[in-house]
PDB file of C-alpha atoms and ligand atoms in Angstrom:
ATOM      1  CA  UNK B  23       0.000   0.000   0.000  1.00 56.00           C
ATOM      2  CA  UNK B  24       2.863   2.569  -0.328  1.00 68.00           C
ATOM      3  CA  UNK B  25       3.041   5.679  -2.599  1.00 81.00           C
ATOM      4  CA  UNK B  26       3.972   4.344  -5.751  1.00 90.00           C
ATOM      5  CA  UNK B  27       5.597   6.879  -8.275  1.00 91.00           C
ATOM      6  CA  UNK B  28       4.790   6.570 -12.239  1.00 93.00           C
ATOM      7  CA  UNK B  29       5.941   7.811 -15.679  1.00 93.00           C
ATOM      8  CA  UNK B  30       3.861   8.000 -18.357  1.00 94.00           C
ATOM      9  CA  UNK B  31       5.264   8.219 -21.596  1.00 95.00           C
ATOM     10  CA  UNK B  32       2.714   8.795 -24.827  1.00 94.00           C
ATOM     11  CA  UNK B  33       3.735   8.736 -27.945  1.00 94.00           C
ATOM     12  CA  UNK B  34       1.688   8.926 -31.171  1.00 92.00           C
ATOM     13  CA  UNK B  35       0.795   6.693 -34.236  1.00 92.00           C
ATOM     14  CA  UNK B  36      -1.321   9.371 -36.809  1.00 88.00           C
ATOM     15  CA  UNK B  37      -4.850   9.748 -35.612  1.00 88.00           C
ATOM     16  CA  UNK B  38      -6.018   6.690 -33.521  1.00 90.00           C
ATOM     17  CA  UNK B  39      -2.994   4.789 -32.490  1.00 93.00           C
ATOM     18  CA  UNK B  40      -0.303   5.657 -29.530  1.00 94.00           C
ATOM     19  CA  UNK B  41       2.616   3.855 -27.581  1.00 95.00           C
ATOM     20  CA  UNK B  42       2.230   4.439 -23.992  1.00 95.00           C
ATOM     21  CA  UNK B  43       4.763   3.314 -21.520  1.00 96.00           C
ATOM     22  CA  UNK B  44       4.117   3.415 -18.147  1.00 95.00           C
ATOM     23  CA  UNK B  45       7.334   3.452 -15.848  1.00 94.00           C
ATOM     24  CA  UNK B  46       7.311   2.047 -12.272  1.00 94.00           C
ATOM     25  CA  UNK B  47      10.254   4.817 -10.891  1.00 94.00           C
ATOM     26  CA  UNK B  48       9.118   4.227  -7.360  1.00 94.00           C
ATOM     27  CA  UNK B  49      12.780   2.979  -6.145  1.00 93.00           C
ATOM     28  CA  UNK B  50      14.813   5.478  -8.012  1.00 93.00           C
ATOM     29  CA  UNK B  51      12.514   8.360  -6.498  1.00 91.00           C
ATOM     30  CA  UNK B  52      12.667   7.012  -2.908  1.00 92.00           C
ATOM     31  CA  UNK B  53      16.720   6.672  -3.705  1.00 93.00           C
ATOM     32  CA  UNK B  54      16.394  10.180  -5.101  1.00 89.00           C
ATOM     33  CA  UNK B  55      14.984  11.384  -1.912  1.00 89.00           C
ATOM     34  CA  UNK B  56      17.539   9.304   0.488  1.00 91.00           C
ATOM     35  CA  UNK B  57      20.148  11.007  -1.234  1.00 91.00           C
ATOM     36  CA  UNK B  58      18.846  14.786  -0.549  1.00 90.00           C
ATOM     37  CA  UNK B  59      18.151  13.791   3.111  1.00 91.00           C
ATOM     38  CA  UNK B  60      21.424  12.560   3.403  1.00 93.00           C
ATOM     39  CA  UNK B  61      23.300  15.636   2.167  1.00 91.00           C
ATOM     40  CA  UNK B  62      21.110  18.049   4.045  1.00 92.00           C
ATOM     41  CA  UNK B  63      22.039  16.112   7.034  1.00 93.00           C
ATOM     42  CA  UNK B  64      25.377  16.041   6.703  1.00 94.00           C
ATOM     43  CA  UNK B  65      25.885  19.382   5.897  1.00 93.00           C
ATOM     44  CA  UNK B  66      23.041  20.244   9.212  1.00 92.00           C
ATOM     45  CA  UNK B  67      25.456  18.343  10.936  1.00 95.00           C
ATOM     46  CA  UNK B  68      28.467  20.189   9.625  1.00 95.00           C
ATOM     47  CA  UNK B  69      27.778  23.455  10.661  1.00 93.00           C
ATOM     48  CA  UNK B  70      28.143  23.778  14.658  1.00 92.00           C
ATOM     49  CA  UNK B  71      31.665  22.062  14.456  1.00 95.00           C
ATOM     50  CA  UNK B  72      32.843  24.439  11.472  1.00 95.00           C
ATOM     51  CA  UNK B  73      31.438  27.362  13.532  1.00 94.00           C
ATOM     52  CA  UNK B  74      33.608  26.374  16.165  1.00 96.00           C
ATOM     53  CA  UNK B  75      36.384  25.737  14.651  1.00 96.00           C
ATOM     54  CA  UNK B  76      36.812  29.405  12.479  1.00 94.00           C
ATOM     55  CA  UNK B  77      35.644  30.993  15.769  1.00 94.00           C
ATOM     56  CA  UNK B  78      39.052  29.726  17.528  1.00 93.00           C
ATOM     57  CA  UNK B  79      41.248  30.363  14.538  1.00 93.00           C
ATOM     58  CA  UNK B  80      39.850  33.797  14.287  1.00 91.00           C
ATOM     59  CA  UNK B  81      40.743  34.446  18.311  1.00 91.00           C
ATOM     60  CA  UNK B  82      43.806  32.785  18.070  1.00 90.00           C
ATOM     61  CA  UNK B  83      44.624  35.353  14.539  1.00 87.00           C
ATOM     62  CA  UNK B  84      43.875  38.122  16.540  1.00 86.00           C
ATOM     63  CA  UNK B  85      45.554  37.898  19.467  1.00 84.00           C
ATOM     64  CA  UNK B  86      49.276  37.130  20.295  1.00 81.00           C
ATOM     65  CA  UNK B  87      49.013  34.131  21.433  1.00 82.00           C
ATOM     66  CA  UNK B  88      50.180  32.426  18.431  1.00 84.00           C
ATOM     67  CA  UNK B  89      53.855  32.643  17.471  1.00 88.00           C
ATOM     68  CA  UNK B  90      54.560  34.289  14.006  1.00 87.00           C
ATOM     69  CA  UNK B  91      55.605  31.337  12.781  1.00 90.00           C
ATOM     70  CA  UNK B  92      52.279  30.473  13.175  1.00 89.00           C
ATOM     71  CA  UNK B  93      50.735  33.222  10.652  1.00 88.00           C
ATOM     72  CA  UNK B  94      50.892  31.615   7.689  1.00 91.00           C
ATOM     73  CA  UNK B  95      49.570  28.209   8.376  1.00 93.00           C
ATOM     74  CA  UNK B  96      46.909  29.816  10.763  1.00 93.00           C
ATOM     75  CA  UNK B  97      45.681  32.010   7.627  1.00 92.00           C
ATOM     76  CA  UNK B  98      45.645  29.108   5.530  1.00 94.00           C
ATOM     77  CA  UNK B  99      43.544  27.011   7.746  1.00 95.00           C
ATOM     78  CA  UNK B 100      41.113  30.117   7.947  1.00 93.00           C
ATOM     79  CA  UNK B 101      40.894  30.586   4.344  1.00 92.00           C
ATOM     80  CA  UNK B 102      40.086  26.263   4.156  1.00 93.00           C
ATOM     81  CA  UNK B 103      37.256  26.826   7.128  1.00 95.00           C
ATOM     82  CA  UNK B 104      35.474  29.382   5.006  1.00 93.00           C
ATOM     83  CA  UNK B 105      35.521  27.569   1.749  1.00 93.00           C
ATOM     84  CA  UNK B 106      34.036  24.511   3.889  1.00 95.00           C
ATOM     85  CA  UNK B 107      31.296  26.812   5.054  1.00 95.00           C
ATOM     86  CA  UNK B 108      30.117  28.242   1.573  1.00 94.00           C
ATOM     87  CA  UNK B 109      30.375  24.665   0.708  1.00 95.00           C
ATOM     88  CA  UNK B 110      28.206  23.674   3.509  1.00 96.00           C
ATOM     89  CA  UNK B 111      26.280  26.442   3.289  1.00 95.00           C
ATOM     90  CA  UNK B 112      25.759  26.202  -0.290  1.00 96.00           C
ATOM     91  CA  UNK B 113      24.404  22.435   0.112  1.00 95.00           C
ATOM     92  CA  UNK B 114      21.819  23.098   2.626  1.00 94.00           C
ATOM     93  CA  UNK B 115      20.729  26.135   0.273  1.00 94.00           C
ATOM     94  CA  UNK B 116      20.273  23.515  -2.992  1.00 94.00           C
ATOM     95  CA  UNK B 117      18.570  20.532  -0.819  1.00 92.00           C
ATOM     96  CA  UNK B 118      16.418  23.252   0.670  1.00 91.00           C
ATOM     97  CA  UNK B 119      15.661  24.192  -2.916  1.00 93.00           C
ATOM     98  CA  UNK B 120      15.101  20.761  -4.479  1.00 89.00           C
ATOM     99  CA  UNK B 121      12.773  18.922  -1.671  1.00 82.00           C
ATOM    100  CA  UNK B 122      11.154  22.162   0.163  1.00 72.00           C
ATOM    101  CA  UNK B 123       7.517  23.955  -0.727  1.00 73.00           C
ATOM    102  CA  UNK B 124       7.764  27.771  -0.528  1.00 71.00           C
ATOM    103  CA  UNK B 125       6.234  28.428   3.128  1.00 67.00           C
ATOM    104  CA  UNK B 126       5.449  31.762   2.793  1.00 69.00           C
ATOM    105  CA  UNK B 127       3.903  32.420  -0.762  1.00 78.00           C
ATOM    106  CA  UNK B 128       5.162  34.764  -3.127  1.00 89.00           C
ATOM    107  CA  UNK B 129       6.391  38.508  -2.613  1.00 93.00           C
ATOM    108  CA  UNK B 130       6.842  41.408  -5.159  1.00 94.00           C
ATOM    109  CA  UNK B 131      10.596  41.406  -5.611  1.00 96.00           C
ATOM    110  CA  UNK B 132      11.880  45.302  -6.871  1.00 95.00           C
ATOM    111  CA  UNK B 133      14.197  43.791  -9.678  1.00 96.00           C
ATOM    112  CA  UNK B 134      15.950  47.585  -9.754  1.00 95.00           C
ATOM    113  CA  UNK B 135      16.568  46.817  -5.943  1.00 96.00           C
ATOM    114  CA  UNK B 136      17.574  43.957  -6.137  1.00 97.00           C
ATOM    115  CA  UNK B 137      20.402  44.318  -9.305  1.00 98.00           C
ATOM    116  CA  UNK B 138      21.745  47.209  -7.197  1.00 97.00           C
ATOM    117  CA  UNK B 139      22.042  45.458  -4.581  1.00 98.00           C
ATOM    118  CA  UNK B 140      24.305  42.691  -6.123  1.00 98.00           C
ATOM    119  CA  UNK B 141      26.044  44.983  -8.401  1.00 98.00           C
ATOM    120  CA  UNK B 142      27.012  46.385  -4.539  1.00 98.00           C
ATOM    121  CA  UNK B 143      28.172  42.660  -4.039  1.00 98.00           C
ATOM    122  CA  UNK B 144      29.922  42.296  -6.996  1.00 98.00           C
ATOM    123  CA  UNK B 145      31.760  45.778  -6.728  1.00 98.00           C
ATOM    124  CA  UNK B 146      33.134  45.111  -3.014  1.00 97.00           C
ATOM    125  CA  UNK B 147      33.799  41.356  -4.043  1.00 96.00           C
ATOM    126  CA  UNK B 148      36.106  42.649  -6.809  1.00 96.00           C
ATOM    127  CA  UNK B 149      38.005  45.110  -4.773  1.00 96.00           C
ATOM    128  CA  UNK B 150      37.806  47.908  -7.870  1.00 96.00           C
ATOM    129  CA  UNK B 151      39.499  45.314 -10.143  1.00 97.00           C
ATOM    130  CA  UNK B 152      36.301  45.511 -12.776  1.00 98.00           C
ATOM    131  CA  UNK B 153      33.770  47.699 -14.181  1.00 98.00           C
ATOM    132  CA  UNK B 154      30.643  46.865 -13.315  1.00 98.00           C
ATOM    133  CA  UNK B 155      27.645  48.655 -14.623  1.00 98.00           C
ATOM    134  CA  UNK B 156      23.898  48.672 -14.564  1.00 98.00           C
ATOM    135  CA  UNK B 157      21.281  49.162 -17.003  1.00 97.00           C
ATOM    136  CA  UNK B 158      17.203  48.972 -15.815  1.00 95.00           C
ATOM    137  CA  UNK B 159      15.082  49.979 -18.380  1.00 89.00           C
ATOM    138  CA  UNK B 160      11.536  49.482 -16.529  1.00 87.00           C
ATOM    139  CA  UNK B 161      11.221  49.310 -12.233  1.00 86.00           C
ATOM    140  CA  UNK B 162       9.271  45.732 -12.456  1.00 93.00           C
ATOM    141  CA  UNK B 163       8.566  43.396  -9.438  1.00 95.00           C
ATOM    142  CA  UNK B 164       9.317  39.600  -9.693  1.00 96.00           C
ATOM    143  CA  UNK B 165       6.545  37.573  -7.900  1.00 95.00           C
ATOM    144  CA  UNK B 166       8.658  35.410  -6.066  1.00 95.00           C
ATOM    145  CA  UNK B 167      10.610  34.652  -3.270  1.00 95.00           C
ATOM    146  CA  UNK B 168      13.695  37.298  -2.535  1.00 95.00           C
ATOM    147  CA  UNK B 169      16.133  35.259  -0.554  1.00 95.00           C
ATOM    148  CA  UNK B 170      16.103  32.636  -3.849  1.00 96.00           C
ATOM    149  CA  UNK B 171      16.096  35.500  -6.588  1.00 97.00           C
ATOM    150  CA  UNK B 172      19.032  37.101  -4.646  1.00 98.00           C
ATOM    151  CA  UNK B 173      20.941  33.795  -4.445  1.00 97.00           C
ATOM    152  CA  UNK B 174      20.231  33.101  -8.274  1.00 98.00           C
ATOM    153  CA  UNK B 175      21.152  37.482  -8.969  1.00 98.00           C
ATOM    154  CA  UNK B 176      23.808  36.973  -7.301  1.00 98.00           C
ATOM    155  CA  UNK B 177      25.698  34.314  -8.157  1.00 98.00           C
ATOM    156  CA  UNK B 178      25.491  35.094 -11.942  1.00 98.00           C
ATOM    157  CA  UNK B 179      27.182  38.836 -11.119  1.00 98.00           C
ATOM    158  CA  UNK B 180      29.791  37.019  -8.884  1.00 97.00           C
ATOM    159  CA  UNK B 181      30.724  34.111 -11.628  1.00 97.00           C
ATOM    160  CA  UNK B 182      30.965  37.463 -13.884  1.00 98.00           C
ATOM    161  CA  UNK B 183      34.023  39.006 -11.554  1.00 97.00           C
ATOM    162  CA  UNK B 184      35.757  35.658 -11.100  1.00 96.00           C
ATOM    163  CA  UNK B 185      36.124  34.495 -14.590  1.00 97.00           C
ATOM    164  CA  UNK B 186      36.727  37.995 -16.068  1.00 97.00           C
ATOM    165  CA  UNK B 187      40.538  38.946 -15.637  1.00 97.00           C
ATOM    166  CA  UNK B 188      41.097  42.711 -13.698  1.00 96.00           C
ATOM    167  CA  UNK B 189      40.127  45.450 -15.631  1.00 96.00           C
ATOM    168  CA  UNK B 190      36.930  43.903 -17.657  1.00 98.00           C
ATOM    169  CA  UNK B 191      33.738  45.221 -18.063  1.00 98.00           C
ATOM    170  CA  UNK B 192      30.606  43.766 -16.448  1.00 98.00           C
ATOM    171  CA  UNK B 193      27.224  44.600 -17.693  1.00 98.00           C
ATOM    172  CA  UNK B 194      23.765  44.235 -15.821  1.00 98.00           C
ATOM    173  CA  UNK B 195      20.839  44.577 -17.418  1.00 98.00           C
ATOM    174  CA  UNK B 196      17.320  44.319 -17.034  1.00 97.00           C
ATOM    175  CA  UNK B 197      14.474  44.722 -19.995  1.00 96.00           C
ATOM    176  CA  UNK B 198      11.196  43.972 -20.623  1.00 94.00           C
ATOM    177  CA  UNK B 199       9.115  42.704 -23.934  1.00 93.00           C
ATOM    178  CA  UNK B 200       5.804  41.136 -24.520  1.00 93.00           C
ATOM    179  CA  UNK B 201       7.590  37.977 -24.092  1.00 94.00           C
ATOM    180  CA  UNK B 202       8.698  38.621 -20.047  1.00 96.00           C
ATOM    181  CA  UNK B 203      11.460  40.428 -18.488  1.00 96.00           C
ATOM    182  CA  UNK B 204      14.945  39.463 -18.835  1.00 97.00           C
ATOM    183  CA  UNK B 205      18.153  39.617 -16.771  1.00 98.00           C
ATOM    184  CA  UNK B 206      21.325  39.783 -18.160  1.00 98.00           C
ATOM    185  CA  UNK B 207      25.381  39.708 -16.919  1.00 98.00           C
ATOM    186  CA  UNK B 208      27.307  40.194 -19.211  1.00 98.00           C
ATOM    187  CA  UNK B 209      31.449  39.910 -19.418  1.00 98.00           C
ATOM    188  CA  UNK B 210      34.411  39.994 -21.169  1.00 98.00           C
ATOM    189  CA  UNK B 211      35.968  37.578 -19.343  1.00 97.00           C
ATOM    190  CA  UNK B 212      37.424  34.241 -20.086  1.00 97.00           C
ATOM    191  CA  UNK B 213      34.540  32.748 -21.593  1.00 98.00           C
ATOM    192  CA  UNK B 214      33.661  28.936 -21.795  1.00 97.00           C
ATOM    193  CA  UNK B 215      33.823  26.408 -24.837  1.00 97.00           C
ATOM    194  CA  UNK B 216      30.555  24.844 -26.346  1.00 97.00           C
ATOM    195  CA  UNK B 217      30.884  21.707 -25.051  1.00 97.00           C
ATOM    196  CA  UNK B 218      30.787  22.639 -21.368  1.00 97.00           C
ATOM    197  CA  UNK B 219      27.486  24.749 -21.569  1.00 97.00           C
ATOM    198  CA  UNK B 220      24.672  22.318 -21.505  1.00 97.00           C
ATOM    199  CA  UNK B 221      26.418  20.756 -18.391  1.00 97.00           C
ATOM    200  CA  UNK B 222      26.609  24.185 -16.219  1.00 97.00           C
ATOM    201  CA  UNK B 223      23.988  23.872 -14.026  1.00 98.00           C
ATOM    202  CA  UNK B 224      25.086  20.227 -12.867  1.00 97.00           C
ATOM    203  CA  UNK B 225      26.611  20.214  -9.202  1.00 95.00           C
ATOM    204  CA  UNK B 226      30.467  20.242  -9.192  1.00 95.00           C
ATOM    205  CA  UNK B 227      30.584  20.548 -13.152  1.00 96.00           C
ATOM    206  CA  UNK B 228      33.156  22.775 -13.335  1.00 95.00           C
ATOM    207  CA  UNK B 229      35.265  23.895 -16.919  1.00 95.00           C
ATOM    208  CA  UNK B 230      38.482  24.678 -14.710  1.00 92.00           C
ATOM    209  CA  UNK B 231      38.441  22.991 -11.666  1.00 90.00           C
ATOM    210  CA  UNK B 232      41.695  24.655 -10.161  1.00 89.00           C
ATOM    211  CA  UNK B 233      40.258  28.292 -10.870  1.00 87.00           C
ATOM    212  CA  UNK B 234      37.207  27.757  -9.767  1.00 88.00           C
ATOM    213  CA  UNK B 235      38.772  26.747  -6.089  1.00 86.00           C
ATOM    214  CA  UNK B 236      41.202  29.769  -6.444  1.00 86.00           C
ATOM    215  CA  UNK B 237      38.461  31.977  -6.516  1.00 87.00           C
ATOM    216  CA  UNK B 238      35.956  30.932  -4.103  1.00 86.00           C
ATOM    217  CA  UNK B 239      34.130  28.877  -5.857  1.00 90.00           C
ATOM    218  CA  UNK B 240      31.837  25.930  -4.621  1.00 94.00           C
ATOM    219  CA  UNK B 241      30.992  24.367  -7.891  1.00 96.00           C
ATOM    220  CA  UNK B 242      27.390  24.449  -6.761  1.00 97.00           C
ATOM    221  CA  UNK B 243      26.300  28.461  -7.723  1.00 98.00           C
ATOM    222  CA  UNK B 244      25.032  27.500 -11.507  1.00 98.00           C
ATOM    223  CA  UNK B 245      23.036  24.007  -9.681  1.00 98.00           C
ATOM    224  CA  UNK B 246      21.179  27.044  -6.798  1.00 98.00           C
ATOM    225  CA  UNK B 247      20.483  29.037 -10.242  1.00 98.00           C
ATOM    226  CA  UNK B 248      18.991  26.062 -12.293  1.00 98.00           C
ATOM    227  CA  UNK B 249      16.627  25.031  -9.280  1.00 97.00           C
ATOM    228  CA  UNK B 250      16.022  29.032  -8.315  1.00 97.00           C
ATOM    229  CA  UNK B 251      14.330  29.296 -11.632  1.00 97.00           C
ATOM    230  CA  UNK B 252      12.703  25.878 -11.883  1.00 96.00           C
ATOM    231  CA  UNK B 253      10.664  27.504  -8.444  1.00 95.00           C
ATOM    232  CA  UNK B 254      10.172  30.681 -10.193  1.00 95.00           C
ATOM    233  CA  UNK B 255       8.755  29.103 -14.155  1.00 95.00           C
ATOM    234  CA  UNK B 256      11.761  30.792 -15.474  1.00 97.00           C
ATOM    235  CA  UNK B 257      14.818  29.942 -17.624  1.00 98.00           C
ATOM    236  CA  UNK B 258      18.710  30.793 -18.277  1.00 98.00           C
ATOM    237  CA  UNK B 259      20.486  31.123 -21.532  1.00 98.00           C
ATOM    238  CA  UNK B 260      23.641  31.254 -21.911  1.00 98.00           C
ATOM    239  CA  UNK B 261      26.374  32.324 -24.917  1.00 98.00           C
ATOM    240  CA  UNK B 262      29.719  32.871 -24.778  1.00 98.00           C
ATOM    241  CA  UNK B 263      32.722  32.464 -26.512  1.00 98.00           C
ATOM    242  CA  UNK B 264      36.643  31.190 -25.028  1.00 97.00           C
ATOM    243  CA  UNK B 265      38.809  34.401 -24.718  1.00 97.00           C
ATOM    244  CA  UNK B 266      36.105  37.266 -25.284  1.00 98.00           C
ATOM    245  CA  UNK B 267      33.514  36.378 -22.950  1.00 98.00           C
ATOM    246  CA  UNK B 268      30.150  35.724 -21.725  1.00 98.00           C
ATOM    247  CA  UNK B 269      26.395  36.702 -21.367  1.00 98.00           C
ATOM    248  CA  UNK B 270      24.274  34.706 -19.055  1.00 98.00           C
ATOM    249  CA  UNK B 271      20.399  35.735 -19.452  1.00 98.00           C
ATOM    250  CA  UNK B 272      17.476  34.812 -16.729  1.00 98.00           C
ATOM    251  CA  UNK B 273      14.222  35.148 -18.740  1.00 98.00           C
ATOM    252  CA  UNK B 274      11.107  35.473 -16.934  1.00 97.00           C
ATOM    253  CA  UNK B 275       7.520  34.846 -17.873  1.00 96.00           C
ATOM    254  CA  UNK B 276       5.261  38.103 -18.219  1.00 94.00           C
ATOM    255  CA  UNK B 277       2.874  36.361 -15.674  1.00 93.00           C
ATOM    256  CA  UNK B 278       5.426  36.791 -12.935  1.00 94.00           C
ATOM    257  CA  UNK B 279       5.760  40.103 -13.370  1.00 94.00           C
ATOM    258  CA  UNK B 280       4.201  43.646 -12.466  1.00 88.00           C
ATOM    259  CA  UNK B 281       5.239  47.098 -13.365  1.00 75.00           C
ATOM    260  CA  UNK B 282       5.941  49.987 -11.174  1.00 65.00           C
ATOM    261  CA  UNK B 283       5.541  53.440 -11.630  1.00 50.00           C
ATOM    262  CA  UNK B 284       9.148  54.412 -10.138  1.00 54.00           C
ATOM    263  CA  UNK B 285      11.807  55.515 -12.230  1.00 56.00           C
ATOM    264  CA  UNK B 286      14.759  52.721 -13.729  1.00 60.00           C
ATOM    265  CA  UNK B 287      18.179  53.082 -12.784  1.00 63.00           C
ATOM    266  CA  UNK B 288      21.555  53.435 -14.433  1.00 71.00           C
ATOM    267  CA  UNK B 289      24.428  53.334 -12.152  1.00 72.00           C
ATOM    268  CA  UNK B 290      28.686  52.551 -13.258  1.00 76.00           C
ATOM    269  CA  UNK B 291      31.763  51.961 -11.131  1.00 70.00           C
TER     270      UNK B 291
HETATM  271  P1  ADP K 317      31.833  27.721  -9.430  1.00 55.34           P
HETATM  272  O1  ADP K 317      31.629  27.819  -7.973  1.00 55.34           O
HETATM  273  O2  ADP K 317      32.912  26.780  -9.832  1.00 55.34           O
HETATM  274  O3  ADP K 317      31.956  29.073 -10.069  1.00 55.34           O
HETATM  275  P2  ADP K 317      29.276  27.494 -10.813  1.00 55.34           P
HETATM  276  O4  ADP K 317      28.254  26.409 -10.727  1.00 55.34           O
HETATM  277  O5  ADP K 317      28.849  28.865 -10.435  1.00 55.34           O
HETATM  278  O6  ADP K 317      30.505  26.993  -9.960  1.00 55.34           O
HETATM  279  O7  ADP K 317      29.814  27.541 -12.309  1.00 55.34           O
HETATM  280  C1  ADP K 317      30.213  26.324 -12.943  1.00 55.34           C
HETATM  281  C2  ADP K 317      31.370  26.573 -13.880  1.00 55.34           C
HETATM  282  O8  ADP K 317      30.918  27.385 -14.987  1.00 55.34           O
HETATM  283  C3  ADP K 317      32.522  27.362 -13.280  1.00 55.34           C
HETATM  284  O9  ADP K 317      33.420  26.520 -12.579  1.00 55.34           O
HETATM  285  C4  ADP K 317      33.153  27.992 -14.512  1.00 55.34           C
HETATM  286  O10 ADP K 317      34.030  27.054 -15.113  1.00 55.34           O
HETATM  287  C5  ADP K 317      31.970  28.208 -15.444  1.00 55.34           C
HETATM  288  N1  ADP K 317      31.480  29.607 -15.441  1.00 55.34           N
HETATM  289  C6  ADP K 317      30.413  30.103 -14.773  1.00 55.34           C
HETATM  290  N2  ADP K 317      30.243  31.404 -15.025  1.00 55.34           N
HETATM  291  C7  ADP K 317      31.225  31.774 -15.878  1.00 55.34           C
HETATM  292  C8  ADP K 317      31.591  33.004 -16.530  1.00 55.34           C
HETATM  293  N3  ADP K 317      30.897  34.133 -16.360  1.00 55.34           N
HETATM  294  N4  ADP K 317      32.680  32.971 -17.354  1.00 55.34           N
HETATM  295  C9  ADP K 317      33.386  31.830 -17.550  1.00 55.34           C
HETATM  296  N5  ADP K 317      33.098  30.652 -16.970  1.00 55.34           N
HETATM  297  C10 ADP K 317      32.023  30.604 -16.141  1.00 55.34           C
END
């Protein structure tokens, strides 16, 4: 008598006649679901002993209790404990996304707001190193949910600064047609060969493994965006091409969207 999971798929003959297969994928969901349970616990678990830890390594930075000698190794194991906890933190963030239901319904996300706020992000993450500019033509508000549209924003702009070399130009945009509203970052950056794009948005794909460590990365931001917009009924694009760059659009459907009557925004730095 337990849940039992099927797929049905239909395929058709001319007029009268169809193939239908029907697919008993009972096991591989309930595997499926073992799997996310297990890495939310994990990385649940993970979190009170990796608090700890940075907490002492911070005191123990600060103070001079620790022989100089000590400096280097202490800043290295510093810089490992906060990679673990974007990692950690980034895995909680995608199971939460791939099992949970939105609790709290949807809210009217300012998308002008919200790309300032990450071009903000992006500016302070890249020390002055890029460009980065903004470009709003309409003040719209996303029906959604702000902490996921900010994740998804967000990591876009910050993929922008780390695989664009200092001194590039970052571009955000935001325009609207009859078709939706879309959200674009665009760089001149390092771009990323054809074959890599349709496998992006898998977890841990990454096109240069030992850059994307240098530079913070979890190999898991592309995977938040993917589900982010799976919640949301919207969908990424991406061109680009190796050694002039990239353009990464978010394209949302007109029905999640509503128009304000306050001015757009153009800001540079
Ligand atoms: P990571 O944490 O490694 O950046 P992501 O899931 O965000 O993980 O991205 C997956 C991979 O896609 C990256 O490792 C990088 O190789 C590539 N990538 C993402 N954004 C860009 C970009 N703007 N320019 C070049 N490569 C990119």
């Amino acid at each position: 008598n337990e849940a039992c999971m099927l797929q049905l798929e239909v395929t058709r003959y001319g007029q009268d006649e169809a193939l239908v297969i029907v697919r008993d994928i009972t096991r591989l969901h309930n595997l499926e679901q073992m799997r996310r349970d297990f890495v939310a616990n994990v990385s649940h678990e993970l979190r009170t002993p990796l608090t700890v830890i940075a907490g002492y390594l911070e005191t123990l930075q600060s103070s001079d209790m620790a022989p100089p000698a000590w400096k280097r190794p202490l800043t290295q194991m510093e810089e490992q404990a906060a990679r673990m906890t974007s990692l950690v933190n980034d895995l909680l963030l995608l199971a939460r996304l791939e099992t949970s239901e939105r609790k709290n319904g949807d809210m009217a996300v300012a998308v002008t707001e919200l790309i300032e706020r990450v071009a903000q992000e992006a500016r302070s993450f890249s020390g002055g190193r890029h460009h980065i500019e903004v470009q709003c033509d309409t003040n719209t508000s996303i029906s959604g949910d702000p902490g996921e549209l900010h994740s998804a924003f967000a990591n876009l702009v910050l993929n922008a600064v780390k695989y664009t070399p200092e001194k590039g130009e970052i571009h955000l945009r935001w325009r609207q047609d009859n078709q939706g509203g879309h959200f674009s970052v665009e760089d001149n950056g390092i771009g990323i060969d054809l074959i890599h794009i349709p496998r992006l948005t898998e977890r841990f794909y990454r096109v240069d493994p030992g850059r994307s460590r240098d530079s913070g990365g979890t190999g898991l931001g592309l995977a938040i965006v993917k589900h982010v917009l799976l919640r949301h009924n919207a969908e990424m694009g991406v061109e680009s091409t190796p050694g002039q760059g990239s353009l990464f659009t978010l394209h949302f459907p007109v029905g999640k969207l509503t128009s304000k009557a306050t001015p757009a925004v153009n800001s540079e730095a």
